[in-house]
Short mmCIF file of C-alpha atoms in Angstrom, two decimals:
data_model
loop_
_atom_site.label_atom_id
_atom_site.label_comp_id
_atom_site.label_asym_id
_atom_site.label_seq_id
_atom_site.Cartn_x
_atom_site.Cartn_y
_atom_site.Cartn_z
CA MET A 1 76.06 -46.29 -59.60
CA ILE A 2 73.42 -48.93 -60.12
CA VAL A 3 72.84 -50.26 -63.62
CA VAL A 4 69.51 -51.39 -65.09
CA ASP A 5 69.81 -54.87 -66.65
CA GLN A 6 66.17 -55.60 -67.47
CA VAL A 7 62.84 -53.76 -67.50
CA GLY A 8 59.39 -55.36 -67.57
CA PRO A 9 56.24 -53.45 -68.58
CA LEU A 10 57.44 -50.13 -67.09
CA ALA A 11 59.87 -48.76 -64.53
CA THR A 12 60.19 -45.09 -63.61
CA ILE A 13 61.96 -42.96 -61.06
CA GLN A 14 59.58 -41.49 -58.49
CA ASP A 15 59.74 -39.42 -55.33
CA LEU A 16 56.86 -37.68 -53.55
CA GLY A 17 56.16 -35.41 -56.51
CA ARG A 18 56.29 -31.75 -57.50
CA PRO A 19 53.37 -29.89 -55.89
CA GLY A 20 52.92 -26.21 -56.55
CA TRP A 21 53.01 -26.15 -60.38
CA PHE A 22 49.30 -26.40 -61.19
CA ASP A 23 49.27 -22.78 -62.38
CA SER A 24 51.82 -23.80 -65.02
CA GLY A 25 49.81 -26.83 -66.13
CA VAL A 26 52.02 -29.42 -64.41
CA GLY A 27 50.62 -31.91 -61.95
CA ALA A 28 52.30 -33.28 -58.84
CA ALA A 29 52.97 -36.84 -60.12
CA GLY A 30 55.19 -38.81 -57.69
CA ALA A 31 54.86 -42.37 -56.45
CA ALA A 32 51.46 -43.92 -57.11
CA ASP A 33 51.69 -45.76 -53.76
CA ARG A 34 53.22 -43.13 -51.50
CA ALA A 35 53.13 -45.27 -48.37
CA SER A 36 55.27 -47.96 -50.00
CA LEU A 37 57.80 -45.40 -51.23
CA ARG A 38 58.03 -43.89 -47.74
CA LEU A 39 58.49 -47.31 -46.16
CA ALA A 40 61.25 -48.29 -48.58
CA ASN A 41 63.12 -45.08 -47.84
CA ARG A 42 62.73 -45.47 -44.08
CA LEU A 43 64.08 -49.01 -44.25
CA VAL A 44 67.36 -47.84 -45.84
CA GLY A 45 67.62 -44.76 -43.58
CA ASN A 46 66.66 -42.17 -46.22
CA PRO A 47 64.33 -39.22 -45.77
CA GLU A 48 60.88 -40.39 -46.90
CA GLY A 49 60.86 -38.27 -50.05
CA HIS A 50 64.07 -39.56 -51.66
CA ALA A 51 63.75 -40.79 -55.24
CA ALA A 52 63.40 -44.55 -55.80
CA ILE A 53 62.46 -46.90 -58.63
CA GLU A 54 58.78 -47.69 -59.20
CA VAL A 55 58.41 -51.04 -61.00
CA LEU A 56 55.14 -51.94 -62.73
CA LEU A 57 54.24 -55.60 -62.03
CA GLY A 58 57.87 -56.84 -62.02
CA GLY A 59 60.31 -58.31 -64.52
CA PHE A 60 63.04 -55.89 -63.45
CA ALA A 61 66.75 -56.41 -62.77
CA LEU A 62 69.72 -54.25 -61.79
CA HIS A 63 73.27 -54.67 -60.59
CA ALA A 64 75.45 -52.56 -58.34
CA GLU A 65 78.77 -51.03 -59.31
CA GLN A 66 79.53 -50.41 -55.65
CA ARG A 67 78.25 -51.71 -52.33
CA VAL A 68 74.70 -50.43 -51.78
CA THR A 69 71.88 -50.85 -49.26
CA ILE A 70 68.44 -51.37 -50.76
CA ALA A 71 64.87 -52.27 -49.78
CA ILE A 72 61.90 -53.46 -51.83
CA THR A 73 58.31 -52.66 -50.85
CA GLY A 74 54.87 -52.39 -52.43
CA ALA A 75 53.62 -55.26 -54.59
CA PRO A 76 55.45 -58.38 -53.32
CA ALA A 77 57.36 -59.32 -56.47
CA PRO A 78 59.60 -62.34 -55.73
CA ALA A 79 63.19 -61.10 -55.48
CA THR A 80 66.58 -62.77 -55.77
CA VAL A 81 70.18 -61.61 -55.35
CA ASP A 82 72.49 -63.62 -57.60
CA GLY A 83 69.77 -66.25 -57.75
CA THR A 84 69.23 -66.52 -53.99
CA PRO A 85 65.71 -65.58 -52.82
CA VAL A 86 65.49 -62.57 -50.51
CA GLY A 87 62.63 -61.23 -48.43
CA HIS A 88 60.13 -58.50 -49.18
CA ALA A 89 60.37 -55.29 -47.13
CA PHE A 90 63.82 -56.38 -45.89
CA VAL A 91 67.02 -54.32 -45.77
CA LEU A 92 69.43 -55.89 -48.28
CA GLU A 93 73.11 -55.32 -49.00
CA LEU A 94 74.33 -55.65 -52.57
CA ALA A 95 78.06 -55.99 -53.14
CA ALA A 96 79.62 -54.61 -56.31
CA GLY A 97 78.57 -56.79 -59.24
CA GLN A 98 75.68 -58.53 -57.50
CA VAL A 99 72.40 -58.70 -59.44
CA LEU A 100 68.96 -58.04 -57.98
CA ARG A 101 66.04 -59.51 -59.95
CA LEU A 102 62.32 -59.04 -59.44
CA GLY A 103 59.88 -61.60 -60.78
CA TYR A 104 56.24 -60.77 -61.41
CA ALA A 105 54.14 -59.90 -58.38
CA PRO A 106 51.24 -62.29 -57.61
CA VAL A 107 49.17 -59.41 -56.17
CA GLY A 108 49.37 -55.65 -56.36
CA VAL A 109 50.66 -53.52 -59.20
CA ARG A 110 53.70 -51.49 -58.19
CA SER A 111 56.91 -52.38 -56.34
CA TYR A 112 59.45 -49.85 -55.05
CA ILE A 113 63.22 -50.24 -54.89
CA ALA A 114 64.91 -47.69 -52.64
CA VAL A 115 68.68 -47.33 -52.38
CA ARG A 116 70.44 -45.69 -49.48
CA GLY A 117 71.26 -42.15 -50.62
CA GLY A 118 68.43 -42.10 -53.15
CA VAL A 119 68.47 -42.17 -56.94
CA ASP A 120 70.31 -38.94 -57.67
CA VAL A 121 69.19 -38.01 -61.19
CA ALA A 122 68.71 -34.33 -62.04
CA PRO A 123 65.46 -32.89 -60.65
CA VAL A 124 62.93 -31.20 -62.94
CA LEU A 125 60.82 -28.46 -61.34
CA GLY A 126 62.05 -29.60 -57.94
CA SER A 127 61.26 -33.31 -58.31
CA ARG A 128 62.87 -36.44 -59.73
CA SER A 129 59.49 -38.00 -60.55
CA ARG A 130 58.42 -39.05 -64.00
CA ASP A 131 54.99 -37.68 -64.97
CA THR A 132 53.70 -40.09 -67.61
CA MET A 133 50.91 -37.74 -68.68
CA SER A 134 52.86 -34.51 -69.19
CA TRP A 135 56.21 -36.21 -69.99
CA VAL A 136 57.98 -34.20 -67.32
CA GLY A 137 60.90 -35.66 -65.39
CA PRO A 138 63.42 -38.42 -66.12
CA GLU A 139 62.64 -40.81 -68.96
CA PRO A 140 61.24 -44.26 -68.15
CA LEU A 141 64.07 -46.64 -67.40
CA GLY A 142 65.62 -48.86 -70.04
CA LYS A 143 68.24 -51.58 -70.20
CA GLY A 144 71.73 -50.17 -69.69
CA ASP A 145 70.67 -47.03 -67.83
CA ARG A 146 73.19 -46.07 -65.14
CA LEU A 147 71.65 -44.38 -62.11
CA PRO A 148 73.75 -42.25 -59.77
CA ILE A 149 73.29 -42.65 -56.02
CA GLY A 150 73.21 -39.66 -53.70
CA PRO A 151 75.31 -39.26 -50.56
CA ALA A 152 74.35 -41.58 -47.73
CA PRO A 153 72.33 -39.81 -45.02
CA ARG A 154 73.67 -39.64 -41.50
CA THR A 155 70.79 -41.69 -40.14
CA LEU A 156 71.27 -45.45 -40.16
CA PRO A 157 68.64 -48.12 -40.88
CA THR A 158 67.03 -49.04 -37.58
CA VAL A 159 65.19 -52.24 -38.56
CA ASP A 160 65.93 -55.17 -40.86
CA PHE A 161 62.35 -56.03 -41.79
CA ALA A 162 58.93 -54.35 -41.89
CA PRO A 163 56.01 -56.80 -41.56
CA VAL A 164 53.48 -55.36 -44.01
CA ALA A 165 50.48 -57.14 -45.48
CA PRO A 166 50.42 -57.63 -49.26
CA PRO A 167 47.83 -55.71 -51.30
CA PRO A 168 44.40 -57.40 -51.37
CA ALA A 169 44.03 -59.94 -54.17
CA ASP A 170 40.25 -59.80 -54.59
CA LEU A 171 38.55 -56.86 -52.86
CA VAL A 172 39.68 -53.33 -52.05
CA THR A 173 37.41 -51.19 -49.86
CA VAL A 174 38.00 -47.45 -50.06
CA ARG A 175 36.36 -44.51 -48.37
CA ALA A 176 35.02 -41.63 -50.44
CA VAL A 177 33.35 -38.29 -49.79
CA LEU A 178 30.35 -37.60 -52.04
CA GLY A 179 30.55 -34.58 -54.35
CA PRO A 180 31.25 -31.98 -55.53
CA ARG A 181 29.11 -32.87 -58.61
CA ASP A 182 26.91 -35.59 -57.12
CA ASP A 183 23.84 -33.50 -58.01
CA TRP A 184 24.52 -34.22 -61.70
CA PHE A 185 23.44 -37.83 -61.16
CA THR A 186 19.98 -39.36 -60.75
CA ASP A 187 21.13 -41.16 -57.60
CA ALA A 188 24.79 -40.62 -56.77
CA THR A 189 24.61 -43.13 -53.91
CA ALA A 190 24.61 -45.87 -56.57
CA LEU A 191 28.40 -45.46 -56.47
CA PHE A 192 28.36 -47.15 -53.05
CA ASP A 193 26.16 -50.08 -54.10
CA GLY A 194 27.68 -53.42 -55.03
CA GLY A 195 31.17 -53.46 -56.47
CA TRP A 196 33.29 -52.15 -59.32
CA GLU A 197 36.00 -54.03 -61.20
CA VAL A 198 39.36 -52.48 -62.08
CA SER A 199 39.65 -52.34 -65.86
CA THR A 200 42.70 -53.23 -67.92
CA ASP A 201 42.43 -49.65 -69.20
CA SER A 202 44.14 -48.30 -66.05
CA ASP A 203 47.53 -46.65 -65.52
CA ARG A 204 49.31 -44.03 -63.40
CA ILE A 205 46.77 -41.44 -64.57
CA GLY A 206 43.78 -43.27 -63.18
CA ALA A 207 42.05 -46.56 -62.39
CA ARG A 208 39.06 -47.08 -64.67
CA LEU A 209 36.25 -49.13 -63.16
CA ASP A 210 33.62 -51.39 -64.74
CA ARG A 211 30.36 -52.15 -62.95
CA ARG A 212 30.52 -55.66 -61.45
CA CYS A 213 27.21 -55.57 -59.57
CA GLY A 214 24.81 -52.87 -58.43
CA ARG A 215 22.94 -49.95 -59.97
CA PRO A 216 24.47 -48.04 -62.90
CA LEU A 217 25.42 -44.40 -62.61
CA THR A 218 23.05 -42.25 -64.69
CA ARG A 219 23.24 -38.52 -65.18
CA ASN A 220 20.27 -36.21 -64.78
CA ASP A 221 22.10 -33.26 -66.30
CA GLU A 222 23.54 -33.63 -69.80
CA ARG A 223 25.01 -30.15 -70.05
CA GLU A 224 28.70 -29.77 -70.73
CA LEU A 225 30.60 -29.00 -67.56
CA PRO A 226 33.23 -26.25 -67.86
CA ALA A 227 36.71 -27.53 -67.14
CA GLU A 228 37.50 -27.38 -63.43
CA GLY A 229 40.33 -28.43 -61.15
CA MET A 230 40.89 -32.12 -60.41
CA ALA A 231 42.26 -33.46 -57.14
CA LEU A 232 44.10 -36.69 -56.43
CA GLY A 233 41.47 -39.35 -55.74
CA SER A 234 38.70 -37.63 -57.72
CA VAL A 235 36.13 -40.10 -59.07
CA GLN A 236 35.27 -38.67 -62.46
CA VAL A 237 32.42 -40.16 -64.49
CA PRO A 238 32.62 -39.86 -68.30
CA PRO A 239 29.56 -40.45 -70.54
CA SER A 240 30.24 -44.21 -70.53
CA GLY A 241 29.29 -44.33 -66.85
CA GLN A 242 32.62 -46.02 -66.00
CA PRO A 243 34.16 -44.08 -63.08
CA VAL A 244 37.85 -43.22 -63.17
CA VAL A 245 39.70 -42.77 -59.87
CA PHE A 246 42.47 -40.25 -60.55
CA LEU A 247 45.95 -41.32 -59.43
CA ALA A 248 49.41 -39.71 -59.32
CA ASP A 249 49.62 -38.50 -62.94
CA HIS A 250 46.02 -37.27 -63.20
CA PRO A 251 45.15 -34.20 -65.30
CA ILE A 252 44.93 -30.98 -63.36
CA THR A 253 41.59 -30.05 -64.97
CA GLY A 254 38.68 -32.03 -66.37
CA GLY A 255 35.28 -31.53 -67.94
CA TYR A 256 33.35 -34.57 -66.67
CA PRO A 257 31.53 -34.42 -63.33
CA VAL A 258 33.30 -35.69 -60.21
CA ILE A 259 30.80 -37.74 -58.25
CA ALA A 260 33.04 -38.29 -55.22
CA VAL A 261 36.62 -38.06 -53.98
CA VAL A 262 38.51 -40.98 -52.43
CA ILE A 263 40.09 -39.87 -49.15
CA ASP A 264 43.84 -39.38 -49.32
CA ALA A 265 44.61 -42.28 -46.96
CA ASP A 266 42.96 -44.77 -49.36
CA VAL A 267 44.35 -43.59 -52.72
CA ASP A 268 47.44 -45.83 -52.36
CA ALA A 269 45.18 -48.88 -52.11
CA VAL A 270 43.54 -48.01 -55.42
CA ALA A 271 46.99 -47.57 -57.00
CA GLN A 272 47.84 -51.17 -56.00
CA ALA A 273 44.56 -52.69 -57.25
CA ARG A 274 45.29 -54.68 -60.40
CA PRO A 275 42.80 -55.36 -63.23
CA GLY A 276 40.06 -57.74 -62.14
CA VAL A 277 40.15 -56.70 -58.47
CA THR A 278 36.81 -55.54 -57.04
CA VAL A 279 36.68 -52.01 -55.60
CA ARG A 280 33.93 -51.21 -53.12
CA PHE A 281 33.29 -47.61 -52.11
CA VAL A 282 32.19 -46.72 -48.58
CA ARG A 283 30.69 -43.29 -48.10
CA VAL A 284 32.17 -41.03 -45.43
CA VAL A 285 31.34 -37.48 -44.40
CA SER A 286 34.88 -36.60 -43.34
CA GLY A 287 38.17 -38.47 -43.47
CA SER A 288 36.99 -41.42 -41.41
CA GLU A 289 33.34 -41.25 -40.35
CA PRO A 290 30.86 -43.41 -42.35
CA ALA A 291 27.81 -41.52 -43.53
CA GLY A 292 24.21 -42.58 -43.29
CA ARG A 293 22.49 -43.56 -46.52
CA ALA A 294 21.19 -40.46 -48.25
#
């Protein structure tokens, strides 16, 4: 077992989600930054989809009741074991009774703590992820929670350290495909002009953006749009004109037009962009090819 000693703004258990339940009104959820979850699991020798702890900003602490192997990835929150600083994206060994503490990350939003064997709470609809929108999955973590650890996999950790760059502190550039409702706007290419600022009104459901510089988004069609399916990375524009980039716990349907969709490879970067960071959209036709100005 590992025991939670302290929780900051929010800490949840996350794996790679529960796809396949849209027809029942349940979204996929899962880690907001999937690449960081996968890396943490690989570092401790787990399959990439094992459940881990997603920590919002930091301020988290736990101790081990038995010897465990862990790794911390994502937002580089300063970490200590019994007061001794330890590295980020390192493989760490905690002896029984030792305490791991995370301070508050200077950049990024979400850190991931993986333990060899995975966090072995009961799955709900095939996943151990907490969906903060539909309230499906294990409850957010609180002080005193005891988390079981699954059996150690046969594979052994093969590296001690993964040299990964921290999330950008000032500017995040993401690629997006225009549409499917770009024709509802006077000039949808205004999305790609200037920059947008991540709002404090952002969470695991989506990153809301305020216009920092550039042309505003104005609609040329004020009809109500019938509810339609929403994909991860959809850039939905409500009447305020403030785009929302849908993240892990996004609704499965929505009634505001989607002006563009962030490509899957860049969604993790949006999930790590903290309030005040500038987001710049680059238009692509496919997953990687920039498009000419329309």
